Amino acid sequence: DAGVIQSPRHEVTEMGQEVTLRCKPISGHNSLFWYRQTMMRGLELLIYFNNNVPIDDSGMPEDRFSAKMPNASFSTLKIQPSEPRDSAVYFCASSLVPWAGELFFGEGSRLTVL
Amino acid sequence: AQSVTQLDSQVPVFEEAPVELRCNYSSSVSVYLFWYVQYPNQGLQLLLKYLSGSTLVKGINGFEAEFNKSQTSFHLRKPSVHISDTAEYFCAVSVEGGSEKLVFGKGTKLTVNP
């Protein structure tokens, strides 16, 4: 079975540009999570969806960040405009509900904002 | 609010030596606890989990962890490590006991030297 698929794997952009990260969860999984990983702050949960509905977006840093899940097999995380402090690795993860205690992570999207 | 403290940011060991990676958590409710492993340039994958029952939990790759409620700890152990165990290890706690929303520690980088 294919795992969680993220694209792009690497993105280098300039400050002020729009960035869109994409995620395809494991087929049949009904929860989807976006995490951000930095050296300073570790792994932070940005937002998560259940059955395509955002459940908790309290981790989204500010209005420049937005996430959507238009259907069960696709989600996007958008940053507009991007800033150097957004540089990080962004992970998408999915899971089944009722939850059996495991998140399945993608390989991440490494974002560098110059 | 739940939180996780991993006491060691880096742990160097020699091959075939035993290792313990320490994790303490803070929570006012019953918790679910997890250890995830991240190999270089990859996403996180579940090593083991404690949901209920026996406090000694066995996971993949010969790792085990013990839940100690009185000491609020969930330390990870392996009696004999291999070079291939070199990775970053993350302890996590489930927010609101049973929720799929996880709070992660900052990670412990395990380096196994020949």
Short mmCIF file of C-alpha atoms in Angstrom, two decimals:
data_model
loop_
_atom_site.label_atom_id
_atom_site.label_comp_id
_atom_site.label_asym_id
_atom_site.label_seq_id
_atom_site.Cartn_x
_atom_site.Cartn_y
_atom_site.Cartn_z
CA ASP A 1 0.00 0.00 0.00
CA ALA A 2 1.17 3.51 -0.73
CA GLY A 3 1.93 5.58 2.31
CA VAL A 4 1.22 9.26 2.85
CA ILE A 5 2.48 11.15 -0.19
CA GLN A 6 3.71 14.72 0.07
CA SER A 7 4.85 17.13 -2.60
CA PRO A 8 7.10 18.87 -3.25
CA ARG A 9 9.85 17.20 -1.23
CA HIS A 10 11.94 20.36 -1.41
CA GLU A 11 10.94 23.93 -2.08
CA VAL A 12 13.14 26.98 -2.18
CA THR A 13 11.39 30.30 -2.60
CA GLU A 14 11.88 33.97 -1.95
CA MET A 15 10.26 35.98 0.79
CA GLY A 16 6.83 37.20 -0.19
CA GLN A 17 6.05 34.35 -2.56
CA GLU A 18 3.11 31.99 -2.13
CA VAL A 19 3.91 28.41 -1.18
CA THR A 20 1.56 25.46 -1.53
CA LEU A 21 2.33 22.10 0.01
CA ARG A 22 0.30 19.05 -0.92
CA CYS A 23 -0.63 15.83 0.80
CA LYS A 24 -2.36 12.63 -0.20
CA PRO A 25 -3.31 10.56 2.86
CA ILE A 26 -3.46 6.79 2.98
CA SER A 27 -6.60 5.54 1.28
CA GLY A 28 -9.36 4.92 3.82
CA HIS A 29 -7.84 7.09 6.53
CA ASN A 30 -10.27 9.71 7.78
CA SER A 31 -8.04 11.99 9.84
CA LEU A 32 -5.26 14.18 8.46
CA PHE A 33 -2.68 16.24 10.30
CA TRP A 34 -0.18 18.94 9.32
CA TYR A 35 2.94 19.25 11.49
CA ARG A 36 5.90 21.62 11.26
CA GLN A 37 9.39 20.61 12.41
CA THR A 38 12.14 23.09 13.27
CA MET A 39 15.30 22.82 15.31
CA MET A 40 14.12 25.45 17.75
CA ARG A 41 10.54 24.37 18.34
CA GLY A 42 10.57 20.67 17.44
CA LEU A 43 7.37 19.15 16.06
CA GLU A 44 4.32 21.36 16.24
CA LEU A 45 0.79 20.41 15.23
CA LEU A 46 -0.58 23.09 12.93
CA ILE A 47 -4.04 21.75 12.10
CA TYR A 48 -5.96 18.53 11.81
CA PHE A 49 -9.01 17.37 9.91
CA ASN A 50 -11.54 14.65 10.56
CA ASN A 51 -13.66 13.54 7.61
CA ASN A 52 -12.39 16.57 5.67
CA VAL A 53 -13.58 19.00 8.35
CA PRO A 54 -11.00 21.11 10.26
CA ILE A 55 -11.22 20.11 13.91
CA ASP A 56 -8.44 22.09 15.52
CA ASP A 57 -6.43 24.86 13.88
CA SER A 58 -5.11 26.40 17.07
CA GLY A 59 -1.55 25.63 16.00
CA MET A 60 -1.69 27.64 12.79
CA PRO A 61 0.81 30.43 13.44
CA GLU A 62 -1.01 33.31 11.80
CA ASP A 63 -3.31 34.37 9.00
CA ARG A 64 -0.61 33.82 6.42
CA PHE A 65 -1.18 30.10 6.86
CA SER A 66 -4.25 28.29 5.54
CA ALA A 67 -5.14 24.64 5.02
CA LYS A 68 -7.86 22.92 3.05
CA MET A 69 -9.09 19.41 2.55
CA PRO A 70 -11.50 19.47 -0.39
CA ASN A 71 -11.89 15.69 -0.42
CA ALA A 72 -10.77 12.58 1.43
CA SER A 73 -7.69 12.07 -0.72
CA PHE A 74 -6.13 15.52 -0.87
CA SER A 75 -5.07 18.38 1.38
CA THR A 76 -3.08 21.57 0.91
CA LEU A 77 -1.19 23.85 3.26
CA LYS A 78 -0.67 27.32 1.87
CA ILE A 79 1.58 30.10 3.09
CA GLN A 80 1.00 33.54 1.63
CA PRO A 81 3.14 35.59 1.81
CA SER A 82 6.05 33.41 2.92
CA GLU A 83 8.74 34.67 5.32
CA PRO A 84 12.22 33.32 6.17
CA ARG A 85 10.98 32.19 9.60
CA ASP A 86 8.62 29.78 7.83
CA SER A 87 11.60 27.70 6.76
CA ALA A 88 11.02 24.22 8.19
CA VAL A 89 10.08 20.68 7.31
CA TYR A 90 6.33 20.28 6.99
CA PHE A 91 4.89 16.84 7.61
CA CYS A 92 1.51 15.47 6.75
CA ALA A 93 0.17 12.46 8.65
CA SER A 94 -3.01 10.42 8.49
CA SER A 95 -4.84 7.98 10.73
CA LEU A 96 -8.00 5.96 11.09
CA VAL A 97 -10.85 6.86 13.38
CA PRO A 98 -11.70 5.18 15.73
CA TRP A 99 -8.08 5.75 16.52
CA ALA A 100 -5.85 2.74 17.15
CA GLY A 101 -2.95 4.83 18.36
CA GLU A 102 -0.82 5.36 15.28
CA LEU A 103 -0.17 8.28 12.98
CA PHE A 104 1.30 7.52 9.56
CA PHE A 105 3.68 10.24 8.41
CA GLY A 106 4.76 11.29 4.96
CA GLU A 107 8.40 12.00 4.19
CA GLY A 108 7.94 15.73 4.59
CA SER A 109 8.33 18.86 2.51
CA ARG A 110 11.46 20.86 3.27
CA LEU A 111 10.75 24.56 2.76
CA THR A 112 13.45 27.19 2.54
CA VAL A 113 12.39 30.82 2.29
CA LEU A 114 15.21 33.16 1.31
CA ALA B 1 -2.13 20.94 29.32
CA GLN B 2 -0.06 17.92 28.43
CA SER B 3 3.67 18.26 27.82
CA VAL B 4 6.62 15.97 27.16
CA THR B 5 10.24 16.39 28.24
CA GLN B 6 13.03 14.40 26.69
CA LEU B 7 15.93 14.88 29.02
CA ASP B 8 18.74 14.18 26.58
CA SER B 9 19.05 15.89 23.23
CA GLN B 10 21.89 13.61 22.10
CA VAL B 11 22.95 10.13 23.21
CA PRO B 12 26.10 8.57 21.74
CA VAL B 13 26.70 4.85 22.37
CA PHE B 14 28.85 2.07 21.01
CA GLU B 15 27.42 -0.78 18.98
CA GLU B 16 26.06 -3.67 21.09
CA ALA B 17 25.84 -1.48 24.20
CA PRO B 18 22.50 -1.01 26.01
CA VAL B 19 20.71 2.30 25.72
CA GLU B 20 17.97 4.16 27.58
CA LEU B 21 16.28 7.26 26.20
CA ARG B 22 14.41 9.18 28.86
CA CYS B 23 10.96 10.70 28.60
CA ASN B 24 8.86 12.41 31.24
CA TYR B 25 5.36 13.70 30.69
CA SER B 26 3.01 16.07 32.41
CA SER B 27 -0.73 15.49 32.37
CA SER B 28 -3.70 15.89 34.65
CA VAL B 29 -5.63 13.10 32.95
CA SER B 30 -4.91 9.53 31.97
CA VAL B 31 -2.58 9.40 29.02
CA TYR B 32 -1.65 7.45 25.99
CA LEU B 33 2.11 7.43 25.35
CA PHE B 34 4.17 6.80 22.24
CA TRP B 35 7.68 6.54 20.90
CA TYR B 36 8.32 7.40 17.26
CA VAL B 37 11.57 7.07 15.31
CA GLN B 38 12.77 9.32 12.50
CA TYR B 39 15.56 8.14 10.21
CA PRO B 40 17.44 10.81 8.21
CA ASN B 41 15.30 12.51 5.56
CA GLN B 42 12.26 10.42 6.41
CA GLY B 43 9.00 10.87 8.24
CA LEU B 44 8.28 9.53 11.69
CA GLN B 45 7.21 5.95 12.25
CA LEU B 46 5.71 4.36 15.33
CA LEU B 47 8.07 2.28 17.50
CA LEU B 48 5.65 1.41 20.27
CA LYS B 49 2.65 2.68 22.20
CA TYR B 50 1.09 2.45 25.62
CA LEU B 51 -2.70 2.69 25.66
CA SER B 52 -3.60 0.53 28.66
CA GLY B 53 -2.79 -2.80 30.29
CA SER B 54 0.74 -4.01 30.91
CA THR B 55 3.12 -1.21 31.75
CA LEU B 56 5.96 -2.88 29.84
CA VAL B 57 5.45 -2.36 26.15
CA LYS B 58 7.44 -4.07 23.42
CA GLY B 59 7.88 -2.49 20.02
CA ILE B 60 9.62 -3.02 16.73
CA ASN B 61 13.37 -3.50 16.28
CA GLY B 62 13.86 -4.88 19.80
CA PHE B 63 12.88 -1.70 21.64
CA GLU B 64 10.73 -1.66 24.76
CA ALA B 65 9.41 1.01 27.12
CA GLU B 66 7.99 1.03 30.60
CA PHE B 67 5.14 3.25 31.72
CA ASN B 68 5.67 4.48 35.27
CA LYS B 69 2.68 6.45 36.46
CA SER B 70 4.16 7.48 39.83
CA GLN B 71 7.24 8.92 38.15
CA THR B 72 5.32 10.13 35.07
CA SER B 73 7.93 8.50 32.87
CA PHE B 74 8.00 6.40 29.74
CA HIS B 75 11.66 5.57 29.11
CA LEU B 76 12.72 3.71 25.98
CA ARG B 77 15.28 0.90 26.21
CA LYS B 78 17.17 -1.53 24.04
CA PRO B 79 19.59 -4.09 25.48
CA SER B 80 21.97 -4.08 22.50
CA VAL B 81 21.98 -1.42 19.79
CA HIS B 82 23.05 -1.66 16.16
CA ILE B 83 24.51 0.93 13.82
CA SER B 84 21.16 0.95 12.04
CA ASP B 85 19.45 2.28 15.20
CA THR B 86 21.09 5.65 14.59
CA ALA B 87 18.12 8.01 14.30
CA GLU B 88 16.12 10.60 16.18
CA TYR B 89 13.59 9.33 18.69
CA PHE B 90 10.50 11.23 19.77
CA CYS B 91 8.32 10.65 22.79
CA ALA B 92 4.71 11.78 22.48
CA VAL B 93 1.61 12.02 24.62
CA SER B 94 -1.98 12.05 23.51
CA VAL B 95 -3.80 15.19 24.49
CA GLU B 96 -7.00 14.60 26.48
CA GLY B 97 -6.15 10.91 26.89
CA GLY B 98 -7.28 8.98 23.87
CA SER B 99 -7.34 11.87 21.46
CA GLU B 100 -5.40 11.47 18.22
CA LYS B 101 -3.91 14.92 18.82
CA LEU B 102 -0.31 14.27 19.93
CA VAL B 103 2.19 16.51 21.68
CA PHE B 104 5.77 15.56 20.88
CA GLY B 105 8.98 16.00 22.83
CA LYS B 106 11.90 17.74 21.17
CA GLY B 107 13.60 14.48 20.30
CA THR B 108 16.74 12.56 21.26
CA LYS B 109 19.39 11.98 18.62
CA LEU B 110 20.82 8.49 19.12
CA THR B 111 24.17 7.90 17.46
CA VAL B 112 25.53 4.36 17.47
CA ASN B 113 29.26 4.19 16.86
CA PRO B 114 31.23 1.12 15.75
#
